[in-house]
XYZ file of C-alpha atoms in Angstrom:
456
model
C 33.406 39.430 -7.202
C 34.141 41.604 -10.167
C 32.321 44.837 -10.562
C 31.366 45.152 -14.206
C 29.840 47.831 -16.335
C 26.403 47.502 -17.762
C 26.256 44.483 -20.115
C 27.198 44.569 -23.737
C 24.851 43.255 -26.348
C 26.232 40.787 -28.848
C 25.397 41.606 -32.491
C 22.553 39.697 -33.995
C 24.126 36.384 -35.086
C 24.263 35.389 -38.712
C 24.029 31.822 -39.879
C 27.538 30.431 -40.672
C 26.220 28.571 -43.607
C 23.251 28.859 -45.973
C 20.110 27.551 -44.306
C 18.660 24.310 -45.554
C 14.919 23.829 -46.054
C 13.090 22.702 -42.972
C 15.915 23.432 -40.489
C 14.599 25.096 -37.321
C 16.025 28.572 -36.757
C 17.306 30.185 -33.532
C 17.945 33.885 -32.931
C 20.182 34.587 -29.953
C 21.040 37.653 -27.790
C 23.988 37.346 -25.420
C 24.328 40.014 -22.649
C 26.840 40.498 -19.868
C 30.386 39.535 -19.193
C 32.741 37.186 -20.985
C 31.715 34.305 -18.685
C 28.131 34.676 -19.951
C 29.422 34.784 -23.484
C 31.054 31.387 -22.996
C 27.670 30.065 -21.736
C 26.072 31.344 -24.916
C 28.766 29.619 -27.074
C 28.088 26.298 -25.279
C 24.327 26.517 -25.836
C 24.775 27.410 -29.515
C 27.347 24.671 -30.048
C 24.880 22.145 -28.647
C 21.987 23.401 -30.817
C 24.120 23.613 -33.932
C 25.213 19.980 -33.395
C 21.522 19.034 -33.364
C 20.879 20.848 -36.730
C 19.499 24.144 -35.628
C 20.405 27.116 -37.732
C 21.122 30.659 -36.500
C 18.662 33.329 -37.771
C 19.783 36.765 -38.896
C 16.822 38.445 -37.236
C 14.299 37.726 -34.492
C 11.373 37.819 -36.886
C 12.973 35.142 -39.080
C 13.466 32.707 -36.234
C 11.378 29.879 -34.805
C 12.423 30.818 -31.288
C 14.603 33.527 -29.651
C 17.002 32.875 -26.741
C 18.005 35.847 -24.555
C 21.027 35.201 -22.179
C 20.548 37.864 -19.529
C 22.767 39.716 -17.049
C 21.503 40.388 -13.484
C 24.557 41.910 -11.737
C 23.370 45.519 -11.600
C 19.996 47.173 -11.837
C 21.065 48.841 -15.056
C 22.095 45.414 -16.414
C 18.595 44.047 -15.430
C 16.970 46.962 -17.252
C 18.881 46.183 -20.437
C 17.993 42.508 -20.113
C 14.281 43.312 -19.804
C 14.515 45.586 -22.797
C 16.098 42.811 -24.838
C 13.418 40.409 -23.788
C 10.780 42.965 -24.719
C 12.275 43.507 -28.168
C 12.340 39.762 -28.751
C 8.751 39.404 -27.602
C 7.647 42.256 -29.861
C 9.473 40.943 -32.897
C 8.947 37.207 -32.445
C 6.818 36.344 -29.454
C 8.429 32.898 -28.844
C 11.177 33.654 -26.333
C 13.293 31.600 -23.922
C 15.192 33.444 -21.222
C 18.335 32.199 -19.483
C 21.363 33.604 -17.651
C 21.920 35.394 -14.335
C 18.716 37.281 -14.227
C 16.825 34.034 -14.867
C 17.988 32.794 -11.394
C 15.335 35.176 -9.992
C 12.483 34.761 -12.525
C 9.687 36.586 -10.712
C 10.610 39.995 -12.069
C 10.821 38.633 -15.602
C 7.581 36.641 -15.405
C 5.761 39.641 -13.916
C 6.640 41.733 -16.915
C 6.478 39.029 -19.594
C 4.183 36.169 -18.474
C 4.035 34.550 -21.925
C 7.638 33.521 -22.149
C 8.256 29.924 -23.237
C 10.692 29.237 -20.439
C 13.012 31.017 -17.887
C 16.104 29.278 -16.688
C 19.098 30.315 -14.560
C 22.794 30.587 -15.502
C 24.726 27.519 -16.585
C 21.453 25.690 -17.080
C 22.427 24.392 -20.560
C 20.295 21.313 -20.469
C 17.223 23.268 -19.422
C 17.667 25.727 -22.270
C 18.188 22.971 -24.806
C 15.105 21.101 -23.443
C 13.018 24.290 -23.732
C 14.181 24.701 -27.356
C 13.297 21.106 -28.146
C 9.798 21.649 -26.692
C 9.300 24.830 -28.652
C 10.717 23.535 -31.990
C 11.972 19.926 -32.212
C 15.367 19.403 -33.929
C 15.604 18.117 -37.448
C 19.112 16.616 -37.247
C 20.871 15.366 -40.389
C 24.215 13.782 -39.378
C 25.579 14.222 -42.909
C 24.866 17.920 -43.047
C 24.755 19.268 -39.541
C 28.518 19.535 -38.959
C 30.057 21.877 -36.470
C 33.796 22.645 -36.116
C 35.740 20.804 -33.366
C 36.133 24.056 -31.358
C 32.307 24.608 -31.337
C 30.447 27.795 -32.178
C 32.295 30.946 -31.159
C 30.826 34.455 -30.813
C 34.246 36.158 -30.804
C 36.436 36.876 -33.853
C 38.334 33.819 -35.172
C 41.701 34.881 -33.674
C 40.767 35.090 -29.964
C 38.511 33.148 -27.666
C 37.487 33.108 -24.065
C 38.374 30.012 -22.050
C 36.284 29.554 -18.899
C 37.978 27.448 -16.277
C 35.397 27.394 -13.472
C 31.827 28.379 -12.508
C 30.627 30.187 -9.401
C 32.566 31.825 -6.610
C 33.249 31.239 -2.888
C 33.727 34.904 -2.003
C 30.964 36.917 -0.394
C 31.717 40.480 -1.348
C 29.033 42.703 0.151
C 28.234 44.497 -3.081
C 27.782 41.391 -5.165
C 24.969 38.810 -5.666
C 26.718 36.673 -8.241
C 27.309 33.767 -5.800
C 23.514 33.640 -5.178
C 22.937 33.505 -8.902
C 25.803 31.215 -10.022
C 26.605 29.273 -6.877
C 29.878 28.392 -5.217
C 33.138 27.641 -7.001
C 33.089 24.580 -9.326
C 36.461 24.102 -11.154
C 36.780 22.253 -14.403
C 39.369 19.498 -14.597
C 42.627 20.847 -15.949
C 42.756 18.195 -18.665
C 39.285 19.245 -20.003
C 40.351 22.945 -20.068
C 43.608 22.156 -21.865
C 41.957 19.947 -24.506
C 39.448 22.722 -25.203
C 42.377 25.179 -25.517
C 44.189 22.838 -27.914
C 41.104 22.662 -30.178
C 40.887 26.432 -30.233
C 44.519 26.880 -31.128
C 44.244 24.276 -33.882
C 41.257 26.133 -35.265
C 43.350 29.345 -35.609
C 42.883 31.112 -32.230
C 45.958 33.212 -31.493
C 44.867 34.537 -28.047
C 43.270 32.636 -25.184
C 41.535 34.862 -22.635
C 41.225 32.876 -19.351
C 38.084 33.812 -17.455
C 36.073 32.749 -14.407
C 34.529 34.514 -11.404
C 37.766 34.014 -9.374
C 40.558 32.733 -11.586
C 43.250 32.561 -8.892
C 40.973 30.324 -6.765
C 40.932 27.703 -9.468
C 41.035 24.227 -8.130
C 40.486 24.983 -4.442
C 37.205 23.145 -4.466
C 38.764 19.978 -5.874
C 41.894 20.168 -3.725
C 43.823 20.680 -6.922
C 42.913 17.232 -8.261
C 45.134 16.153 -11.151
C 43.710 14.963 -14.462
C 45.349 13.474 -17.634
C 46.563 15.698 -20.481
C 48.892 14.560 -23.262
C 51.392 12.264 -21.606
C 51.157 13.505 -17.998
C 48.859 14.533 -15.134
C 48.161 18.266 -14.622
C 46.785 19.599 -11.341
C 43.784 21.875 -11.255
C 45.921 24.679 -9.846
C 46.334 28.296 -11.073
C 50.120 27.998 -11.708
C 49.982 24.504 -13.207
C 47.198 25.436 -15.635
C 48.867 28.717 -16.645
C 52.172 26.863 -17.323
C 50.503 24.183 -19.430
C 48.545 26.739 -21.450
C 51.776 28.530 -22.123
C 52.970 25.419 -24.029
C 50.302 25.900 -26.762
C 51.945 28.687 -28.687
C 49.144 31.220 -28.268
C 48.940 34.415 -26.248
C 47.500 33.523 -22.837
C 45.790 36.427 -21.012
C 44.675 36.093 -17.380
C 41.500 37.787 -16.289
C 39.770 38.181 -12.902
C 42.799 37.283 -10.878
C 42.403 38.090 -7.156
C 45.606 39.025 -5.296
C 46.141 35.819 -3.368
C 49.756 35.082 -2.353
C 50.184 32.188 -4.767
C 49.674 34.619 -7.723
C 53.402 35.433 -7.089
C 54.285 32.044 -8.633
C 52.790 33.022 -12.060
C 54.823 36.229 -12.467
C 57.994 34.359 -13.533
C 55.958 32.641 -16.370
C 55.259 36.172 -17.609
C 58.954 37.138 -17.383
C 59.774 34.002 -19.424
C 57.189 34.844 -22.115
C 55.072 31.733 -21.424
C 51.989 33.774 -20.643
C 51.312 37.464 -21.355
C 52.698 39.970 -18.932
C 49.169 41.098 -18.057
C 46.985 40.750 -14.979
C 43.335 41.768 -14.866
C 42.956 42.192 -11.072
C 39.665 43.713 -9.826
C 40.842 45.471 -6.652
C 37.807 47.751 -6.198
C 39.281 50.022 -3.578
C 42.480 50.790 -1.556
C 41.230 52.135 1.733
C 41.537 49.279 4.339
C 38.284 50.330 6.030
C 36.302 50.298 2.742
C 37.853 46.964 1.758
C 36.805 45.570 5.076
C 33.176 46.754 4.449
C 33.367 45.287 0.904
C 34.613 42.026 2.454
C 37.248 41.709 -0.272
C 39.618 38.718 -0.389
C 43.375 38.625 -0.826
C 45.038 40.832 1.808
C 44.851 43.842 -0.494
C 46.258 46.170 2.190
C 49.726 44.935 1.272
C 49.184 45.055 -2.444
C 51.601 47.951 -3.257
C 54.475 46.024 -1.871
C 53.500 42.954 -3.908
C 53.138 44.908 -7.104
C 56.649 46.315 -6.592
C 57.988 42.754 -6.243
C 56.066 41.598 -9.363
C 57.574 44.462 -11.404
C 61.051 43.514 -10.178
C 60.505 39.995 -11.520
C 58.687 41.113 -14.685
C 59.364 44.757 -15.524
C 57.106 44.507 -18.548
C 54.077 43.601 -16.375
C 50.841 45.516 -17.145
C 48.071 45.525 -14.530
C 44.420 46.445 -15.227
C 41.918 46.896 -12.463
C 38.472 48.276 -11.631
C 37.509 50.437 -8.675
C 34.268 51.535 -7.102
C 33.790 55.065 -5.769
C 30.903 56.174 -3.633
C 30.625 52.797 -1.785
C 28.104 53.207 1.129
C 29.720 55.162 3.870
C 32.821 56.124 1.890
C 34.195 59.269 3.495
C 36.318 61.956 1.784
C 39.382 60.681 3.708
C 38.819 57.102 2.450
C 38.482 58.415 -1.106
C 41.726 60.361 -0.680
C 43.393 57.145 0.345
C 42.282 55.607 -2.924
C 43.593 58.591 -4.915
C 46.981 58.412 -3.199
C 47.132 54.635 -3.816
C 46.306 54.941 -7.561
C 49.032 57.623 -8.049
C 51.611 55.425 -6.254
C 50.564 52.061 -7.836
C 50.831 53.398 -11.442
C 48.519 50.834 -12.893
C 48.455 50.669 -16.765
C 44.706 50.201 -17.254
C 41.981 51.232 -14.818
C 38.162 51.463 -14.952
C 36.103 53.341 -12.361
C 32.439 52.867 -11.525
C 30.139 54.591 -9.108
C 28.487 52.270 -6.612
C 25.070 51.059 -7.787
C 22.869 49.269 -5.234
C 21.799 45.774 -6.233
C 18.649 44.220 -4.683
C 19.784 41.651 -2.102
C 23.395 42.938 -1.723
C 24.444 43.440 1.928
C 26.291 46.588 1.080
C 23.084 48.475 0.739
C 22.475 48.361 4.505
C 26.053 48.827 5.721
C 26.021 52.632 5.837
C 24.418 55.739 4.456
C 24.408 56.001 0.686
C 26.872 58.534 -0.862
C 24.887 61.178 -2.732
C 24.943 60.747 -6.538
C 26.486 64.100 -7.112
C 29.349 63.218 -4.744
C 29.801 59.876 -6.462
C 30.132 61.583 -9.905
C 32.562 64.175 -8.539
C 34.795 61.477 -7.071
C 34.654 59.452 -10.266
C 35.831 62.593 -12.175
C 38.718 63.255 -9.793
C 39.689 59.550 -9.849
C 39.780 59.412 -13.690
C 41.704 62.616 -13.906
C 44.423 61.209 -11.582
C 44.551 57.917 -13.468
C 44.659 59.519 -16.874
C 47.773 61.415 -15.805
C 49.375 58.146 -14.705
C 48.265 56.316 -17.899
C 49.548 59.020 -20.228
C 53.007 58.948 -18.667
C 53.139 55.152 -18.995
C 51.935 55.290 -22.618
C 54.498 57.838 -23.587
C 57.244 55.514 -22.498
C 56.186 53.180 -25.335
C 56.921 55.746 -28.024
C 59.917 54.679 -30.096
C 59.580 50.964 -29.083
C 58.775 48.152 -31.486
C 55.908 46.073 -30.039
C 54.120 42.877 -31.173
C 50.495 43.699 -32.012
C 47.630 41.396 -32.733
C 45.428 42.772 -35.477
C 41.607 42.997 -34.797
C 40.418 44.844 -37.897
C 41.725 46.433 -41.099
C 40.281 49.434 -42.956
C 41.959 51.261 -45.768
C 45.645 51.379 -45.043
C 45.223 51.361 -41.219
C 45.042 48.336 -39.029
C 43.643 48.421 -35.481
C 45.071 45.945 -33.012
C 46.319 45.434 -29.449
C 49.627 44.995 -27.693
C 50.270 42.304 -25.074
C 49.151 44.877 -22.549
C 45.603 45.323 -23.920
C 42.635 42.971 -23.770
C 39.904 43.223 -26.401
C 37.010 45.628 -25.826
C 38.128 46.859 -22.400
C 41.664 48.287 -22.975
C 43.374 50.512 -25.519
C 44.187 49.903 -29.220
C 47.073 50.432 -31.587
C 46.296 52.208 -34.879
C 48.977 51.228 -37.338
C 49.558 52.150 -40.986
C 50.939 49.490 -43.219
C 52.314 48.878 -46.738
C 52.309 45.109 -46.863
C 49.187 42.988 -46.574
C 47.803 42.703 -43.025
C 44.858 40.572 -41.900
C 42.832 40.235 -38.746
C 44.538 37.672 -36.492
C 48.016 38.483 -37.778
C 50.647 39.304 -35.067
C 52.928 41.996 -36.466
C 55.635 44.339 -35.185
C 54.602 47.948 -34.894
C 56.913 50.897 -34.388
C 55.123 53.212 -31.868
C 55.224 56.860 -32.986
C 52.650 58.606 -30.784
C 50.429 57.934 -27.672
C 47.571 59.288 -25.670
C 46.217 57.996 -22.373
C 44.496 55.055 -24.004
C 45.643 54.367 -27.573
C 48.930 54.103 -29.514
C 49.716 55.056 -33.086
C 52.532 53.755 -35.291
C 53.395 51.822 -38.389
C 53.917 48.159 -39.268
C 57.580 47.336 -39.781
């Protein structure tokens, strides 16, 4: 499973239209990863279709929904804090999400919650809302856009292709919270993607717990889309998404052999030359203790082949240092690997024990001060690699998707950067530029994370 940082809190949602008298109002907090954000969007889309409005603040709502994260103890703490804030400001609170799969801790602290449900329990959340405040649906007024309610900016959207995961990584409890892999039919995914693109989305960010395992559970069953059948298979779905005219970015791709098939699509410009591949370590002995999938011991060789096929490929990854029992020699293996692999984007996290994770009992814990020292050394090594790669972009003209504009400077991202987790491009401009525009920027300067230039 993917190791993630502590969850990010969505901003308090504002109503997309003036509230009408008598309409029940919902305040919503979405915590955690992009997969959870998609869950939040689905719940809100359902409620908006029934006539519920979105409140600006908790104290102006009839009920508050908190979508929690339960991956790490720090994430649980933030979720409990968000629940506490909602209880203090409103008092009528429904809890859902990953932490809701183990409700005892939540109920012990907040016994007066209206309801607690687990992840992907959309019907249970909606039923709890109905019980707390019945809908007042008006079919002539309560209209929602075909693409549903989105919590991201208009020009990009997350596209979730499956739920759950079949892996049993020793540091992760997500399968116990979200269950085994359940893939969506390819036709359903593609129709949702079409609606998003028609609504103005320029970038589709494909997410799941294990994107490259897509369709294994259905034996790659085909489903209708447009004038043909499309198999629920990683390559087939990526190729079909590439026909829609939007940027297609692939996240949480484990290094299974069949990922090789998708690299030519990147070389041909059908999907972005970008792989978000959570490798977590490079020492074979640590990977074995982590029980990681994908034959990662041979990953350097595969990365070399991928770059021969698609020289423009950018790889982002996350790594854990201080895993139980990690020796200095194993950490040095990781450092040597990161210097040789030359990955464009890398995140590093110290191991955090999670209640119920088998890794906690595998070996002695690495002292916190050693964990922090290893993280510092790791990031120093990676920053040197990243700076050299970034400097190679100076002088190039790159397509950039604009995320925000202020004064005469626009902030956006190249094809090599995902929103919120990667670097940015800060570009001056003389002609009008708006969020969602894809413009050409001449790169004039670079640091280890961000680029600077001007729109041409």
